[in-house]
mmCIF file of C-alpha atoms in Angstrom:
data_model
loop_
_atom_site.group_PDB
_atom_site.id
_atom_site.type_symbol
_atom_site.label_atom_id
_atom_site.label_comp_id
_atom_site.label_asym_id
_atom_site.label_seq_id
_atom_site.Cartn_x
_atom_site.Cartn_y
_atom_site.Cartn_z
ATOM 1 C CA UNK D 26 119.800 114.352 111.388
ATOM 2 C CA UNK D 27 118.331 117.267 113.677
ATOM 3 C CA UNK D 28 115.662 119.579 112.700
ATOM 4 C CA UNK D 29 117.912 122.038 113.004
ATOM 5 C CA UNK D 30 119.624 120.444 109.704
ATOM 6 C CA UNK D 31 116.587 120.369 107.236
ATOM 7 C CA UNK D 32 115.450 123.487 105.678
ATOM 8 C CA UNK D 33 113.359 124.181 102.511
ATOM 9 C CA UNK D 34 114.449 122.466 99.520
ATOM 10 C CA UNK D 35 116.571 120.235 100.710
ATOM 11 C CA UNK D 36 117.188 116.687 99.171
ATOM 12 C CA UNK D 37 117.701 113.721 100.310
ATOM 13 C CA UNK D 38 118.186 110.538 99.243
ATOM 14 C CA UNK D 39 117.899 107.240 101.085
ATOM 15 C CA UNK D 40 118.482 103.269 100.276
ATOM 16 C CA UNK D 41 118.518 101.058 98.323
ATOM 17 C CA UNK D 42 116.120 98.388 99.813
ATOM 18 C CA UNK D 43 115.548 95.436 98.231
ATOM 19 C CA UNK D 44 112.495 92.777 98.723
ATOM 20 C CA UNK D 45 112.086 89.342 98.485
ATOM 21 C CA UNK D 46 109.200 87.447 96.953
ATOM 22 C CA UNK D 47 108.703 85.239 100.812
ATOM 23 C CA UNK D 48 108.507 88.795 101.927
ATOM 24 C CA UNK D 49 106.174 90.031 99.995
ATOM 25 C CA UNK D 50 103.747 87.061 100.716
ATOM 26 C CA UNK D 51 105.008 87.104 104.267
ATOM 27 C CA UNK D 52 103.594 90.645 104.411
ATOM 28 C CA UNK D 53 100.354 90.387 102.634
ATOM 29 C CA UNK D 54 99.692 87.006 104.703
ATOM 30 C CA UNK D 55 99.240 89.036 107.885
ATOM 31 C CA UNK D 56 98.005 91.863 106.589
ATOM 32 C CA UNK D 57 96.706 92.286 102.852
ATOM 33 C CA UNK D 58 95.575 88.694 101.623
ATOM 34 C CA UNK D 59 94.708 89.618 98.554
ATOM 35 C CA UNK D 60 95.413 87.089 95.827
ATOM 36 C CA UNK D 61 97.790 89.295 93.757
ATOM 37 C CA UNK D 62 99.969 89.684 96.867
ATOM 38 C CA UNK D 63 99.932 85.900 98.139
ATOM 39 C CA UNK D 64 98.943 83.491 95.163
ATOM 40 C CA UNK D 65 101.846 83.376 93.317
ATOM 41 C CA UNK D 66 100.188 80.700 90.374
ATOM 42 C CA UNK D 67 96.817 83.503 89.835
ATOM 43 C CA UNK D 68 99.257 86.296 90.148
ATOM 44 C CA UNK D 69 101.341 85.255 87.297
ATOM 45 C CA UNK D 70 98.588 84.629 85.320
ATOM 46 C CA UNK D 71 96.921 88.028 85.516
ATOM 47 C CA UNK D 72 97.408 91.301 84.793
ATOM 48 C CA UNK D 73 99.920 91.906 87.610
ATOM 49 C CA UNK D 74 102.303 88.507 86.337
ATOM 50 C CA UNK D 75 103.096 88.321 89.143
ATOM 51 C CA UNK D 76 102.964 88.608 92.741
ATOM 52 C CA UNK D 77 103.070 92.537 93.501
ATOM 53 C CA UNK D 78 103.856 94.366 96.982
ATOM 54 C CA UNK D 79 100.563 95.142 98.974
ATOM 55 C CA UNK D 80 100.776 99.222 99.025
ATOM 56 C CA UNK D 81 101.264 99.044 102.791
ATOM 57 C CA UNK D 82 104.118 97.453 102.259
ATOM 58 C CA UNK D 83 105.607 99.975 100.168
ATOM 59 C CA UNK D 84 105.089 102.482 102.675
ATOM 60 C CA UNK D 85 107.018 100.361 105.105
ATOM 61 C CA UNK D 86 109.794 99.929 102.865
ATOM 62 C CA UNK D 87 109.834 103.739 102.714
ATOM 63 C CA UNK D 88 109.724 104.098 106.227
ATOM 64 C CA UNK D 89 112.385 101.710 106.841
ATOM 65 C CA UNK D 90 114.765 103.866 104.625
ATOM 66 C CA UNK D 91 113.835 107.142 106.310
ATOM 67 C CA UNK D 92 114.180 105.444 109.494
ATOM 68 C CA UNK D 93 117.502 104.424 109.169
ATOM 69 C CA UNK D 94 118.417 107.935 106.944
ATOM 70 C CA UNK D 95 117.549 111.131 107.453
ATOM 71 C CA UNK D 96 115.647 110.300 111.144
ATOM 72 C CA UNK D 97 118.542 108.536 112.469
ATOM 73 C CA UNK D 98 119.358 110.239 115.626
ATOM 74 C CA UNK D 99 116.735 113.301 115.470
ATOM 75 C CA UNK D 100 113.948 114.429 117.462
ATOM 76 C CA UNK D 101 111.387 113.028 115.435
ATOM 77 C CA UNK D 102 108.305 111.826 118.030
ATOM 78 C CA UNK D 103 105.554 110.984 115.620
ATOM 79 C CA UNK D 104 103.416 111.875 112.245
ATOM 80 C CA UNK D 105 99.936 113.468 112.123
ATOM 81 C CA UNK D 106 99.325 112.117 109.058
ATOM 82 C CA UNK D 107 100.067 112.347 105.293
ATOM 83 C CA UNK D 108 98.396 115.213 102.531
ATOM 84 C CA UNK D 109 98.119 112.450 99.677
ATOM 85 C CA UNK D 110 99.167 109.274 98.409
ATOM 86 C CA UNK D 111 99.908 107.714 95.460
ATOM 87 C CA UNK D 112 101.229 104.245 94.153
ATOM 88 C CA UNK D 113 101.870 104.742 90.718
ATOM 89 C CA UNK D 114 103.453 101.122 89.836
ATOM 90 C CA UNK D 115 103.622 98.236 92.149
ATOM 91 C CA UNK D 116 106.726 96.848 93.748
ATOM 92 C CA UNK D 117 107.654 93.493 93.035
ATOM 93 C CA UNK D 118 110.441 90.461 94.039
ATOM 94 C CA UNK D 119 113.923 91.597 93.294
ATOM 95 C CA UNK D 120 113.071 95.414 93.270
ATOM 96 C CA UNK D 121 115.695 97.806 94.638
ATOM 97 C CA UNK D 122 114.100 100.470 95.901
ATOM 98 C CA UNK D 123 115.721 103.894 96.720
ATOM 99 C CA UNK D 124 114.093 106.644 97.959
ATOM 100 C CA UNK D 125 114.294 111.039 97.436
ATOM 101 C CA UNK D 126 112.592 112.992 99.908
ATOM 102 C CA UNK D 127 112.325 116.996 99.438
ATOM 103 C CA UNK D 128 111.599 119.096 102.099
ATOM 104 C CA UNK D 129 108.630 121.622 101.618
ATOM 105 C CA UNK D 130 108.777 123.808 105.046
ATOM 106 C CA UNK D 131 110.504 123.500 108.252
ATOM 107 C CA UNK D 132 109.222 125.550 110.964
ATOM 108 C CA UNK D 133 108.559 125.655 114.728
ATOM 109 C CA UNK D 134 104.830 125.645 116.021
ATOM 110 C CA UNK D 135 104.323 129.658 117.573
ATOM 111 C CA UNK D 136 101.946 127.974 120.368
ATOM 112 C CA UNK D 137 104.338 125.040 121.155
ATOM 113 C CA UNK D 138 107.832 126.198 120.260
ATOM 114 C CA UNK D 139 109.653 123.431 121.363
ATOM 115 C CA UNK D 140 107.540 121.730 118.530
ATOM 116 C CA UNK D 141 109.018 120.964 115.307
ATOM 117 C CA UNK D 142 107.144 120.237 111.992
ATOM 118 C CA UNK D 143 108.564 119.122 108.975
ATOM 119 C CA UNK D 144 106.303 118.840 105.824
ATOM 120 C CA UNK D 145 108.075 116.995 103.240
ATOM 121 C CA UNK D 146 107.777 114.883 99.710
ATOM 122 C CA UNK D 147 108.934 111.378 100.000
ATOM 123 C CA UNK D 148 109.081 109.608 96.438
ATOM 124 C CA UNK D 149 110.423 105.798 96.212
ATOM 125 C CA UNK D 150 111.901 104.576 92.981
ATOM 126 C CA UNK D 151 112.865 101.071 91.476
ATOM 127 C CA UNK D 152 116.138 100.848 90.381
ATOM 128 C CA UNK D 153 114.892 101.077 86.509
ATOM 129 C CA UNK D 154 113.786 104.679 87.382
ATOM 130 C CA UNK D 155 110.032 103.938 87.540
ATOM 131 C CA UNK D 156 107.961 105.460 90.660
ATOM 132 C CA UNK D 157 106.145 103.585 93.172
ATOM 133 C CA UNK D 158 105.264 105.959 95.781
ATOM 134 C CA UNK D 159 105.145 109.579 96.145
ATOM 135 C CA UNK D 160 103.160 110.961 99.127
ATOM 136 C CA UNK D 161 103.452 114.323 101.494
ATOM 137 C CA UNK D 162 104.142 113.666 105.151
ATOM 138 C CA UNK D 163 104.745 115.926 108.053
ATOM 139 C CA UNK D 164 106.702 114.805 110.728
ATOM 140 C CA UNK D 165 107.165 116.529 114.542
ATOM 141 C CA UNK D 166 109.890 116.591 115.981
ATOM 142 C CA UNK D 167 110.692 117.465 120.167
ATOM 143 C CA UNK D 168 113.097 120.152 120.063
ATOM 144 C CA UNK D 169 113.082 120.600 124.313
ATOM 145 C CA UNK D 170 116.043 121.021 125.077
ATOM 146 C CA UNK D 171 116.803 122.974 121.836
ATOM 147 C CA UNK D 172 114.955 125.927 121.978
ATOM 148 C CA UNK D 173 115.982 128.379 119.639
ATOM 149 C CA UNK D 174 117.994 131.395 121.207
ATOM 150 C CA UNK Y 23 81.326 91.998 98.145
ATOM 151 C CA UNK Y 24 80.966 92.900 94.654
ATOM 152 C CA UNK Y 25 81.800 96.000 93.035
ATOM 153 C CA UNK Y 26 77.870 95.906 91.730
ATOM 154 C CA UNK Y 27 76.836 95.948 95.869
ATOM 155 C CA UNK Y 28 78.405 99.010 96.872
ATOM 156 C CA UNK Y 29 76.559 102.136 96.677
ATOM 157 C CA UNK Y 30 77.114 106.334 97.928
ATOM 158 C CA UNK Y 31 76.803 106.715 101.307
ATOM 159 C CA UNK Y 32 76.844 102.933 102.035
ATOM 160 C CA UNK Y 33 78.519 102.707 105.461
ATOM 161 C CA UNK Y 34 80.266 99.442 106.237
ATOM 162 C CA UNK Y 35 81.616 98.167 109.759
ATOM 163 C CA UNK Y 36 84.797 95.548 110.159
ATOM 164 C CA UNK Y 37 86.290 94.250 113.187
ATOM 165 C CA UNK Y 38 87.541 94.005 115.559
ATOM 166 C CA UNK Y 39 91.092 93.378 115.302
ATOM 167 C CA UNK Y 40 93.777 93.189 118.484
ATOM 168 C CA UNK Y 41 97.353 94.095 118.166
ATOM 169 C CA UNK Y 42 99.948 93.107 120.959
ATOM 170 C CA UNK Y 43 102.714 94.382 122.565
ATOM 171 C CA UNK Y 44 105.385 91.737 121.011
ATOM 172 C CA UNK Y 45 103.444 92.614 117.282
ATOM 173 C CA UNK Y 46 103.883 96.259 117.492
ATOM 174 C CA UNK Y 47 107.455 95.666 118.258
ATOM 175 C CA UNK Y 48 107.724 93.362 115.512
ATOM 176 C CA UNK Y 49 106.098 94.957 112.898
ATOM 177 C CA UNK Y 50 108.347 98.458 114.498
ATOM 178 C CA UNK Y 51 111.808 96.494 114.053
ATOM 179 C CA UNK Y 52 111.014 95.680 110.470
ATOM 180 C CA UNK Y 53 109.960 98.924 109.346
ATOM 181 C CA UNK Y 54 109.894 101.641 111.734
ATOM 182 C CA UNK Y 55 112.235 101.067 114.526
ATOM 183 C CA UNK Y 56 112.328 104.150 116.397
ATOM 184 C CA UNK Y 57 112.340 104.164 119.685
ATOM 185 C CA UNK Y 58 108.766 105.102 120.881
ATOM 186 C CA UNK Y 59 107.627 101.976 118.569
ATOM 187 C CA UNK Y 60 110.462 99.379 119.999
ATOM 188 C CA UNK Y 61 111.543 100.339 123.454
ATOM 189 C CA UNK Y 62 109.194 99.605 126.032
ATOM 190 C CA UNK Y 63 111.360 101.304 128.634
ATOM 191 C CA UNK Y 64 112.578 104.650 126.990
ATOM 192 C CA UNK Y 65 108.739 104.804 125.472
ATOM 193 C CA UNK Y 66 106.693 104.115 129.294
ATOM 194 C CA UNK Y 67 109.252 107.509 130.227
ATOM 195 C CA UNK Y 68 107.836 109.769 127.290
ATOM 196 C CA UNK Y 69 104.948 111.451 126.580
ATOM 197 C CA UNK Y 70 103.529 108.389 125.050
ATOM 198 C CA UNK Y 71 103.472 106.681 128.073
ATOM 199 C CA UNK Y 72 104.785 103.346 126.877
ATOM 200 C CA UNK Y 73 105.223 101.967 123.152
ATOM 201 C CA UNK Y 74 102.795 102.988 120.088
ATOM 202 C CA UNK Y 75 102.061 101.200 117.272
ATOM 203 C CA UNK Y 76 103.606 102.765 113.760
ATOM 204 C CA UNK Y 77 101.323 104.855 111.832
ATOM 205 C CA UNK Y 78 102.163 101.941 108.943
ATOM 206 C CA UNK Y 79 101.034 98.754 110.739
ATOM 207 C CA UNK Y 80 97.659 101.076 112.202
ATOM 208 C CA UNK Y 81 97.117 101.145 108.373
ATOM 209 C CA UNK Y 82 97.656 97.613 107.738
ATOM 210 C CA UNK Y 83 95.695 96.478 110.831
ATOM 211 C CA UNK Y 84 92.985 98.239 108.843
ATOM 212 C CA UNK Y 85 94.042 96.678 105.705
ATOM 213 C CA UNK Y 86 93.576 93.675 106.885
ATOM 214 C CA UNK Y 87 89.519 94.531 108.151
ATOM 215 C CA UNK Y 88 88.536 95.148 104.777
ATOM 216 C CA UNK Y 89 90.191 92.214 102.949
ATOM 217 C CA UNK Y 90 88.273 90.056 105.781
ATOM 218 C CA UNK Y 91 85.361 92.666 105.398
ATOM 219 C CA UNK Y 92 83.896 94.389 102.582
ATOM 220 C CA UNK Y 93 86.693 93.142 99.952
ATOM 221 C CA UNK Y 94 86.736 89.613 100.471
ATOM 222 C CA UNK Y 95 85.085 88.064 97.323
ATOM 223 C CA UNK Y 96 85.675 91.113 95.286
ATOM 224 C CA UNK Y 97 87.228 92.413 91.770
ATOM 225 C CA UNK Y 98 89.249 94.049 93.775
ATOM 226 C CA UNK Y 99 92.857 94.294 92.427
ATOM 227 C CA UNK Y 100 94.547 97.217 93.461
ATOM 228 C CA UNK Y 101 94.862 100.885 94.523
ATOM 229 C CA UNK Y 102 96.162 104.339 92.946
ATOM 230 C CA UNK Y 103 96.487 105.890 96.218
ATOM 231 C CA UNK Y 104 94.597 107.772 98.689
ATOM 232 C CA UNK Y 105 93.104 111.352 99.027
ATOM 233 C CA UNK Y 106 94.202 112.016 102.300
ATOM 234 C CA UNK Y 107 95.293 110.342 105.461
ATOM 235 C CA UNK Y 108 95.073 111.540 109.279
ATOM 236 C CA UNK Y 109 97.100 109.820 112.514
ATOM 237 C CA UNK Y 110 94.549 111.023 114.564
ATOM 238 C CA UNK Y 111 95.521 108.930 118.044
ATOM 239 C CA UNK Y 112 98.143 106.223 118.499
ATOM 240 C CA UNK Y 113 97.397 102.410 118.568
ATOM 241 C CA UNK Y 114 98.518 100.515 121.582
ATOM 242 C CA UNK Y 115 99.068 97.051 122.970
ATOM 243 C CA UNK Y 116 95.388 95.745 123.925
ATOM 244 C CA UNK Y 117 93.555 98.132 121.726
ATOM 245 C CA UNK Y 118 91.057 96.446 119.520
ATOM 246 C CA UNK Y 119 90.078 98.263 116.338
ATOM 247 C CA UNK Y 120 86.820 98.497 114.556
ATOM 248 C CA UNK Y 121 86.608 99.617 110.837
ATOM 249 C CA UNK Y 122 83.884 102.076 109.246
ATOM 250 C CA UNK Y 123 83.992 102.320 105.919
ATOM 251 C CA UNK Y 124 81.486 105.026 104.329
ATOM 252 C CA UNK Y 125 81.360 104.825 100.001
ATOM 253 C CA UNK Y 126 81.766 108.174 98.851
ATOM 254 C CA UNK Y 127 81.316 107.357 94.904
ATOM 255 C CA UNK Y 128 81.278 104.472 92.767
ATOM 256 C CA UNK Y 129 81.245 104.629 88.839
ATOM 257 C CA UNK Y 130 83.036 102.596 85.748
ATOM 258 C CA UNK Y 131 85.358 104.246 84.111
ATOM 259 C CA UNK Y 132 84.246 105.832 80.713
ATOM 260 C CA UNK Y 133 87.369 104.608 78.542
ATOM 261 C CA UNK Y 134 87.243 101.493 80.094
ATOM 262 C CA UNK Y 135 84.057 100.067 81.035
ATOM 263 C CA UNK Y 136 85.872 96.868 82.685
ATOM 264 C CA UNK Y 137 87.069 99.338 85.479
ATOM 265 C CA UNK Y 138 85.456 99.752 88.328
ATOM 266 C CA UNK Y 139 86.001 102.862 90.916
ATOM 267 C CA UNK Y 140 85.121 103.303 94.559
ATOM 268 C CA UNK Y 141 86.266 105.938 96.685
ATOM 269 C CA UNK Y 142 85.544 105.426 100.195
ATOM 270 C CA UNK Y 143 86.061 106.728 102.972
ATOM 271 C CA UNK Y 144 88.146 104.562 106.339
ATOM 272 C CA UNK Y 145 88.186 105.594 110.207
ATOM 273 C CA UNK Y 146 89.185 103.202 112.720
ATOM 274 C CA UNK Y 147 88.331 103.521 116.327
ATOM 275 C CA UNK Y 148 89.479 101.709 119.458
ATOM 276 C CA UNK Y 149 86.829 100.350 121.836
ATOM 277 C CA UNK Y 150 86.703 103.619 123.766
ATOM 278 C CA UNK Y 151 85.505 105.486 120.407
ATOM 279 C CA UNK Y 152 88.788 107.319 120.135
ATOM 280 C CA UNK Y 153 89.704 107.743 116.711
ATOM 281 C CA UNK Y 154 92.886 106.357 115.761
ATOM 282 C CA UNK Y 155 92.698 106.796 110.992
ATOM 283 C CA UNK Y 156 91.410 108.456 108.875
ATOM 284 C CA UNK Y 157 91.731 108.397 105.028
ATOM 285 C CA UNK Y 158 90.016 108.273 101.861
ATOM 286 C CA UNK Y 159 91.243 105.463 99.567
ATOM 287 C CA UNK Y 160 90.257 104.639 95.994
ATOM 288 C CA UNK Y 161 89.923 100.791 95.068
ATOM 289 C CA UNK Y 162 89.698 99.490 91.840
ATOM 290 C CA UNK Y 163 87.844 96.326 90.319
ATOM 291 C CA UNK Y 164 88.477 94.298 87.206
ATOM 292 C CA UNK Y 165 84.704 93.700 86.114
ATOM 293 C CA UNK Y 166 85.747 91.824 83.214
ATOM 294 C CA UNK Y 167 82.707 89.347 82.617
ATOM 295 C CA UNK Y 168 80.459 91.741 84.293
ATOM 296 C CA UNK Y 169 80.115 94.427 82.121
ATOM 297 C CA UNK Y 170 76.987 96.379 82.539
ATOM 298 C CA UNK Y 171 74.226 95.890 80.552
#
């Protein structure tokens, strides 16, 4: 999509993803070696039962479906960062994960105005409903090139 | 650490950690593969001036200094999510990272006295000093068999 195409209140939905238990571990091995992401024995025997996404992970998964949705072929350039985060319920082996982004505001920087910002809710779902992620993200966007007229 | 050894205003330092050309592409074609994360050429052209790592794998590269820092050997088992979280500069190839952690609060939980809460605050630099994160994450701890007395 172009910037042009989002405006406020928009939805959009995105996926499904799955992931696989080797991924998972795979994952946390590099980057989160926490126990409850990479023992699989411990894991099943606590309060988790089982080996659970590291939270990282579920943000790529929800990158990887906005990458290959709603950014596909648009100006986007980069992120300054997110408003919050929260992982309400962990992702696990076999999940199918889907996710609904709303846009909040869409407007051009006045000091920049080939500069595009997009402020928008992403939330990621299992396929049972339940909510693993919801966070608030803004996204720029180059529009040279497409300067309003 | 254990929950019991972190206190307010504690500040913690982790690293450094590297990250690689080839890993930014790899961890970019899994998750994040647009172009100013995978294509060297198109990337070197653009205002970035060659590829940058995904806001994602800056966050797991700093993952991954406090589960080898102040988390290894901890009731650590999980998070609800984070405050806030800033993309202040981009990670590149060569850059090596250096965590500081500073504890903002750390209390049980009333209802559950077994629960353990931190809130801390991350920002990773490069070697120059430039800042490249900043967030504010909660952690929790399972302090089963440690229960205050």
């Amino acid at each position: 999509m172009k910037f042009a195409e989002f405006h406020t209140g928009q939805i959009i939905e995105a996926g499904p993803i799955g992931v696989s238990e080797a991924e998972i571990i795979d994952f946390a091995r590099q980057f989160d070696p926490q126990w409850f992401h990479t023992d699989v024995v411990r894991a099943r025997a606590s309060r988790w039962g089982g080996v659970i996404a590291s939270g990282w992970h579920t943000c790529a998964l929800a990158m990887r479906l906005a990458v290959d949705g709603p950014l596909a072929g648009s100006e986007s350039f980069g992120s300054p960062g997110l408003a919050y985060l929260r992982w309400f319920n962990p992702v696990r082996a076999g999940n199918q994960l889907r996710l609904r982004l709303q846009v909040i505001e869409t407007r051009r920087s006045k000091s920049q105005p080939t500069l595009g910002i997009l402020r928008w809710r992403w939330q990621m779902f299992k396929q049972t409903g339940e909510e693993v992620l919801d966070l608030e993200a803004t996204s720029l966007f180059d529009l040279t090139g497409a300067v309003e007229r």
